Amino acid sequence: MELEALEALYAAHVATLRDQMTRALAEAGFDGLLIHSGTPKKRSAFDDQYFPLRPTPELQRWAPLTDADAFLLVIPGDKPVLTWPVNRSFWERPAAPEATFFEDHLDVRREDTPALPTGKRIAFVGEDDATAAKLGLADARNPKALLDALDATRTTKTAYEIACLAEANRRAAWGHEALRRAFASGDKSELDLHLTYLGATRQDDQETPYKNIVAAGRNAAILHHVSYGRDAAKAESLLVDAGATCMGYCSDITRTWARPRGAAGETFTGLVVAMEAMQKRLVDAVRIGMPYEELHDESHRQLSSMLVDAGIAKGSAEEIDRRGVSRAFYPHGLGHSLGLQTHDVGCAVVTPRADNPFLRNTSRIAEGQVFTIEPGLYFIDGLLAGLRRTPEASLVDWNLVEALAPFGGIRIEDDLVVLERGVRNLTREVLPVGGDRV
Ligand code: GLY
C-alpha cells in the first residue's frame, strides 16, 4: 500500500470522526474532548526503566503518534487541535510517525500544553490522573457515558481504517510466510522463529500489536505462549499467532503448520486440514444481522463433528456439542473486533452466555465491522483433566488424545471486513493458506 492511497482516504475519515465526536459529546453532555496520548509507565518501582508508551487509541484514530504528552482537542465546529510537543530530551526520541498527512487536516501546534477554551465542559480521555488534574480536568476524566459512546463509534470502520488494517495484514503476511518456510526447512527454536518474524515484518518487539505467539509442539496448547524455547524445536507442529501494525491499526493472524513424521503426526495433519476447511466455512457463513455468538455456537457444532470424525470423541456430534465436550478442546471465543486494539472495543458490551465465557464479540454482525474468525482445537492438560472427572469422560478416546497431545493444538485465524454482501478477507488476500502440511 502506498501512503498516497491512505492519504486519499484520510480527509473522509476525519470528517466521519468529527461527526461521530459531535454526536458522542452531545449524548454525554460535554462541549469538547481532550485526548491525551499518555505518559510512559515505570517497569518497576524498584528501578528507573520505563515501558515504551502505548498511546491512547482514541488519539491514534486521528494521528499515528507515539509521543508522550501529545493532546488532541475536539470542539464541535472547530478544526481539531493537535498539541504535539517538540522533543527536547537528549536521552531518547519517539519514533517519527509513519506519515504526516494528518497535519493538513488538523490545527497542529508544536507546544507543550494544550490551550483549553474557557466556559466549556471539556472531557479528558487518557490514563494519567496527574495530567488531567494539572489541566483542571480531574473531575471530567474518562466519563463512562462518553467512553461508551466513543467505543460504539469504533464498532464499524472507515475506508481509511480498513486500508490501514489491510496493510497491517500485508505486513504480517511477510512474517507468517517466512516462518512457514523456516519451519519447513529445519529445526529452529521458538526464539529463532520469533526473531525471524520480527525481521521479516520489519518490526521491533514493542511495535507488534501483541506479543508474538510462537508455539512448537505441545506449547501450542498454551493459548498465549510467549516464553519462547531456546532449543531447536524438533516438533511436528507449529502454531504462530502474530500480527503487525499500520498507523496504529492491528492485524491478528494465526497459522498452524504440520511436519508429520509418524502415524499420530498424520492424524494431526488431518485435523489441521479439517480445521482449515471448517474455518473457511465459518467465514462463508458470516451474514449481516446474525448475532456473532450464533456463529460461535456453530463453530462448536462443527468442531464436535470434527472430533467425532477424527475418532477423538464417540457418539453423535449433536451429543458432543450438547454435553459441552467440545468446550474442553476449544475454550476461547470464535473471535473479536479488530482495529486500533487487537481486541477492539464496542462489540462486547453484552455479556456472552455462561457457556461462552471467553467470547469477546457479542454484537450483531453489521456492515463495516472488522473482526477475526479463529476457531481452535487444543489438547490442554488442565481442561482435559477436568473432563476426565465428568460423566462425559466416557465419550472420549483418551488413548488418541494422549497420542495427539505432543502436537499441542491448532488455531486458524483471519481478519474480515463485513461487506453489504459477503466479506472481504483481509488475511487470505495476502496469505491464502491457513494451515496444512509444510
Ligand atoms: N491473537 C491474540 C489474541 O487475540 O489474544
XYZ file of C-alpha atoms and ligand atoms in Angstrom:
443
model
C 0.000 0.000 0.000
C 1.355 3.363 -0.989
C 0.957 6.047 1.637
C -0.710 8.239 -1.018
C -3.619 5.784 -1.089
C -4.096 6.175 2.664
C -3.785 9.932 2.377
C -6.592 9.991 -0.187
C -8.933 8.341 2.344
C -7.875 10.337 5.386
C -9.956 13.510 4.754
C -13.209 11.500 4.708
C -12.050 9.608 7.824
C -11.544 12.878 9.704
C -14.943 14.160 8.558
C -16.539 10.971 9.930
C -14.636 11.281 13.209
C -15.743 14.884 13.620
C -19.395 13.893 13.101
C -19.081 10.948 15.472
C -17.418 13.053 18.175
C -20.058 15.762 17.853
C -22.823 13.228 18.474
C -20.940 11.387 21.246
C -20.235 14.649 23.084
C -23.858 15.759 22.814
C -25.064 12.374 24.116
C -22.699 12.535 27.067
C -23.344 16.215 27.846
C -19.906 17.706 27.043
C -18.841 20.631 24.845
C -15.469 19.215 23.921
C -12.975 16.439 24.348
C -9.267 16.474 25.148
C -7.452 13.229 24.345
C -4.056 12.651 25.966
C -1.583 10.271 24.320
C -0.309 9.144 27.734
C 2.878 9.035 29.727
C 5.327 6.107 29.907
C 4.775 3.677 32.769
C 7.567 2.510 35.045
C 8.513 -1.149 34.646
C 9.060 -1.486 38.367
C 9.009 0.793 41.379
C 12.488 -0.506 42.196
C 14.346 0.687 39.122
C 14.375 3.608 36.708
C 13.285 1.898 33.487
C 10.059 2.631 31.611
C 7.872 0.616 29.249
C 7.561 2.028 25.733
C 4.394 4.127 25.527
C 1.240 2.530 24.117
C -0.561 5.721 23.058
C -4.253 6.130 23.874
C -6.093 4.523 20.930
C -8.543 7.429 20.663
C -5.598 9.706 19.828
C -4.222 7.304 17.234
C -7.549 7.398 15.417
C -6.541 10.916 14.409
C -2.751 10.767 14.206
C -0.272 7.857 14.331
C 1.884 9.472 17.017
C 3.856 7.569 19.623
C 4.867 10.699 21.556
C 4.066 11.043 25.230
C 2.066 14.086 26.322
C 0.525 14.888 22.964
C -3.079 16.120 23.044
C -5.947 16.338 20.620
C -8.713 18.802 21.370
C -12.056 18.301 19.628
C -14.632 21.072 19.854
C -17.630 20.549 17.542
C -17.499 23.026 14.662
C -13.776 23.850 15.122
C -10.779 22.303 13.386
C -9.377 19.721 15.840
C -6.205 20.968 17.532
C -3.204 18.671 17.904
C -0.775 19.813 20.581
C 2.402 17.955 19.644
C 5.306 18.782 21.935
C 8.788 19.191 20.491
C 11.033 16.528 21.967
C 13.899 18.091 23.926
C 15.266 15.007 25.640
C 18.865 14.096 24.864
C 18.243 10.547 26.172
C 15.665 9.405 23.701
C 13.280 10.433 20.955
C 9.895 8.994 19.968
C 9.695 7.324 16.565
C 8.619 9.642 13.772
C 5.036 8.971 12.626
C 4.698 6.671 9.611
C 3.127 9.508 7.651
C 2.403 13.166 8.288
C -0.626 13.807 6.062
C -2.716 14.265 9.206
C -1.005 17.650 9.596
C -3.027 19.043 6.675
C -6.330 18.283 8.412
C -5.598 19.279 11.999
C -4.507 22.514 13.601
C -1.038 21.345 14.639
C 0.712 23.287 17.392
C 4.245 22.333 18.401
C 3.636 23.323 22.026
C 3.816 21.569 25.399
C 0.431 22.429 26.832
C -2.978 22.490 25.168
C -4.878 25.777 25.247
C -8.333 24.973 26.628
C -11.331 27.182 25.877
C -12.964 28.781 28.886
C -16.578 28.297 29.832
C -16.906 24.910 28.120
C -17.361 21.463 29.647
C -14.324 19.569 28.387
C -13.903 15.831 28.989
C -10.439 14.313 29.383
C -9.741 10.935 27.791
C -6.492 9.369 28.920
C -4.873 7.253 31.596
C -2.867 9.790 33.524
C -4.599 11.289 36.584
C -1.848 13.801 37.195
C -2.100 15.281 33.700
C -5.889 15.570 33.955
C -5.513 17.260 37.342
C -2.829 19.664 36.062
C -5.243 20.799 33.352
C -8.123 21.173 35.806
C -9.990 18.219 34.264
C -9.690 15.671 37.085
C -13.460 15.599 37.546
C -14.084 15.002 33.840
C -11.575 12.207 33.328
C -12.857 9.274 31.234
C -16.587 9.841 31.823
C -18.260 6.470 31.282
C -21.127 7.794 29.147
C -18.660 9.430 26.764
C -16.302 6.452 26.613
C -19.254 4.163 25.866
C -20.409 6.486 23.099
C -16.881 6.677 21.644
C -16.455 2.895 21.844
C -19.718 2.476 19.936
C -18.310 4.601 17.089
C -15.408 2.171 16.794
C -17.508 -0.913 16.024
C -17.509 -0.165 12.300
C -14.531 1.119 10.383
C -13.998 3.888 7.832
C -12.429 3.201 4.435
C -9.170 4.701 5.766
C -9.180 2.337 8.732
C -9.879 -0.667 6.503
C -6.951 0.329 4.275
C -4.697 0.526 7.370
C -5.931 -2.879 8.557
C -5.326 -4.349 5.095
C -1.776 -3.006 5.115
C -1.230 -4.413 8.620
C -2.302 -7.791 7.226
C 0.089 -7.456 4.289
C 2.994 -6.750 6.643
C 2.109 -9.677 8.917
C 1.908 -11.975 5.889
C 5.639 -11.452 5.232
C 6.347 -12.800 8.720
C 3.964 -15.750 8.525
C 5.350 -16.800 5.169
C 8.921 -16.546 6.491
C 8.015 -18.766 9.453
C 6.265 -21.348 7.306
C 9.422 -21.620 5.217
C 11.723 -21.661 8.255
C 9.684 -24.411 9.916
C 9.664 -26.456 6.699
C 13.376 -26.157 6.178
C 14.684 -27.300 9.531
C 14.670 -27.286 13.277
C 14.587 -23.746 14.610
C 13.950 -22.716 18.188
C 10.814 -20.751 19.028
C 13.046 -17.789 19.823
C 14.704 -18.036 16.400
C 11.299 -18.150 14.752
C 10.083 -15.136 16.749
C 13.170 -13.158 15.693
C 12.703 -14.280 12.094
C 9.130 -12.940 12.238
C 10.291 -9.571 13.548
C 12.945 -9.379 10.837
C 10.566 -10.316 8.039
C 7.911 -7.811 9.163
C 10.466 -5.058 9.883
C 9.045 -4.553 13.397
C 10.616 -4.233 16.787
C 9.011 -6.339 19.518
C 7.365 -3.300 21.100
C 5.718 -2.351 17.804
C 3.826 -5.599 17.317
C 0.118 -5.363 18.188
C 0.575 -8.078 20.813
C 3.469 -10.300 21.794
C 4.038 -12.881 19.036
C 2.722 -16.310 19.988
C 5.203 -18.834 18.578
C 4.416 -22.317 19.829
C 6.052 -25.524 18.661
C 4.544 -28.906 19.511
C 3.000 -29.191 22.965
C 3.363 -25.435 23.564
C 0.510 -24.772 21.137
C -1.782 -25.908 23.973
C -0.749 -22.717 25.814
C -3.069 -20.258 24.115
C -0.784 -17.261 24.630
C 2.625 -18.971 24.607
C 5.264 -16.224 24.648
C 8.049 -17.817 26.739
C 9.957 -18.903 23.675
C 12.031 -22.064 23.837
C 15.744 -21.573 23.107
C 16.441 -25.108 21.877
C 15.886 -26.200 18.305
C 12.271 -27.321 18.099
C 12.051 -30.773 16.587
C 8.294 -30.636 16.886
C 5.984 -31.835 14.152
C 3.667 -28.846 14.575
C 3.969 -25.068 14.763
C 1.290 -22.529 15.716
C 2.077 -18.867 15.018
C -0.335 -16.143 16.156
C 1.221 -12.816 15.230
C 0.318 -9.526 13.604
C 1.679 -6.189 12.525
C 0.559 -2.578 12.674
C -0.028 0.218 10.195
C -0.720 3.734 11.510
C -1.563 2.115 14.841
C -4.099 -0.333 13.319
C -3.532 -4.024 14.006
C -3.632 -7.328 12.221
C -4.095 -10.565 14.130
C -3.366 -13.747 12.188
C -2.873 -17.356 13.237
C -1.463 -20.136 11.116
C -0.782 -23.773 12.037
C 1.683 -25.962 10.183
C 2.391 -29.684 10.415
C 5.533 -31.593 9.564
C 4.363 -35.159 10.299
C 6.820 -37.985 10.849
C 4.596 -40.781 12.169
C 1.046 -42.062 12.414
C -0.012 -39.574 15.097
C 1.524 -36.785 13.007
C -0.568 -37.867 10.043
C -3.717 -37.824 12.206
C -2.828 -34.357 13.474
C -2.199 -33.148 9.920
C -5.677 -34.409 9.003
C -7.062 -32.303 11.832
C -5.211 -29.214 10.567
C -6.679 -29.735 7.105
C -10.165 -30.258 8.595
C -9.791 -27.089 10.706
C -8.754 -25.132 7.626
C -11.955 -26.253 5.869
C -14.061 -25.513 8.945
C -12.603 -22.018 9.366
C -13.400 -21.221 5.728
C -16.979 -22.480 6.152
C -17.421 -20.203 9.155
C -16.098 -17.236 7.165
C -18.590 -18.051 4.419
C -21.412 -18.187 6.978
C -20.969 -14.549 8.110
C -24.200 -12.612 7.474
C -25.309 -9.103 8.323
C -27.819 -9.194 11.180
C -26.618 -12.515 12.598
C -25.561 -12.431 16.262
C -21.839 -13.207 16.327
C -22.498 -15.559 19.246
C -24.621 -17.703 16.892
C -21.581 -18.151 14.680
C -19.538 -19.065 17.735
C -22.150 -21.711 18.631
C -21.958 -23.000 15.069
C -18.189 -23.343 15.443
C -18.785 -25.658 18.433
C -21.235 -27.743 16.411
C -18.695 -28.070 13.605
C -15.842 -28.819 15.977
C -17.963 -31.531 17.598
C -18.362 -33.165 14.156
C -14.642 -32.878 13.615
C -13.900 -34.568 16.939
C -16.273 -37.429 16.093
C -14.941 -37.805 12.533
C -11.357 -38.000 13.849
C -12.334 -40.614 16.464
C -11.379 -38.321 19.371
C -14.998 -38.219 20.553
C -17.514 -41.034 20.492
C -21.248 -40.734 19.872
C -23.071 -38.193 17.759
C -21.763 -34.716 17.066
C -25.031 -33.378 18.462
C -24.398 -35.102 21.805
C -20.747 -33.975 21.936
C -21.872 -30.388 21.423
C -24.878 -30.568 23.779
C -22.886 -32.123 26.608
C -20.146 -29.497 26.373
C -17.321 -31.862 25.396
C -16.053 -29.536 22.647
C -15.600 -26.804 25.263
C -12.686 -28.713 26.810
C -10.943 -28.790 23.416
C -11.809 -25.228 22.344
C -12.145 -22.902 25.329
C -11.767 -19.468 23.710
C -14.176 -17.415 21.652
C -14.510 -17.594 17.874
C -13.114 -14.089 17.535
C -13.160 -10.423 18.436
C -13.430 -6.994 16.919
C -10.174 -5.642 15.472
C -8.931 -2.101 14.994
C -6.594 0.150 16.945
C -6.667 -2.527 19.611
C -6.178 -6.209 18.930
C -9.306 -6.791 20.987
C -11.108 -3.693 19.830
C -13.841 -2.019 21.814
C -17.564 -1.754 21.265
C -18.511 -5.275 20.190
C -18.565 -6.918 23.605
C -20.944 -4.701 25.535
C -23.351 -7.603 26.021
C -22.214 -10.419 28.309
C -21.964 -13.755 26.497
C -23.938 -16.795 27.653
C -22.427 -18.569 30.636
C -21.151 -21.438 28.481
C -19.249 -18.958 26.254
C -17.322 -17.128 28.984
C -14.389 -16.024 26.822
C -16.318 -14.812 23.801
C -15.124 -11.266 23.014
C -17.696 -10.413 20.345
C -21.386 -10.476 21.257
C -22.517 -7.911 18.701
C -24.988 -8.360 15.887
C -22.918 -8.545 12.700
C -23.070 -5.261 10.740
C -21.608 -3.874 7.543
C -18.244 -2.217 8.162
C -17.329 -4.313 11.189
C -13.865 -5.848 11.190
C -13.396 -8.978 13.266
C -11.443 -12.194 13.456
C -12.677 -15.729 12.843
C -10.341 -18.072 14.733
C -11.664 -21.492 15.693
C -9.269 -23.810 17.526
C -8.698 -27.316 18.818
C -6.200 -27.934 21.625
C -5.006 -30.668 23.952
C -4.798 -28.687 27.194
C -3.858 -30.871 30.193
C -5.841 -28.927 32.788
C -9.072 -28.795 30.799
C -8.845 -32.428 29.737
C -8.145 -33.499 33.331
C -11.366 -31.708 34.280
C -13.273 -33.502 31.517
C -11.904 -36.869 32.695
C -13.595 -36.319 36.050
C -17.055 -35.885 34.495
C -19.550 -38.437 33.130
C -18.643 -37.100 29.652
C -15.225 -38.778 30.006
C -16.743 -41.926 28.515
C -17.335 -40.005 25.270
C -13.598 -39.504 24.631
C -10.905 -41.814 23.243
C -8.211 -40.964 25.772
C -5.517 -43.045 24.043
C -5.936 -40.952 20.926
C -5.928 -37.748 22.986
C -2.630 -38.829 24.558
C -1.128 -39.602 21.160
C -2.131 -36.138 19.860
C -1.138 -34.135 22.956
C 2.502 -33.630 21.786
C 1.126 -31.571 18.855
C -0.425 -29.045 21.223
C -3.214 -27.659 19.123
C -4.472 -25.845 16.081
C -5.813 -22.341 15.512
C -6.503 -20.699 12.163
C -7.383 -17.031 12.183
C -8.243 -14.459 9.536
C -9.277 -10.800 9.729
C -12.552 -9.986 7.943
C -14.400 -6.873 6.875
C -18.184 -7.279 6.661
C -19.465 -6.007 3.317
C -23.017 -5.300 2.188
C -22.826 -8.742 0.636
C -20.324 -11.236 1.999
C -16.965 -10.384 3.473
C -13.579 -9.146 2.448
C -10.952 -11.463 3.896
C -8.018 -9.129 4.561
C -5.815 -12.050 5.532
C -6.413 -14.566 2.761
C -5.942 -11.905 0.097
C -2.288 -11.769 1.154
C -1.844 -15.194 2.820
C -4.089 -17.688 1.056
C -3.483 -20.828 3.150
C -4.412 -21.045 6.836
C -2.852 -24.366 7.729
C -1.537 -27.527 6.102
C 1.474 -29.782 6.000
C 4.608 -27.825 5.060
N -4.101 -13.068 18.886
C -4.008 -12.865 20.267
C -5.319 -12.626 20.922
O -6.332 -12.452 20.257
O -5.378 -12.571 22.137
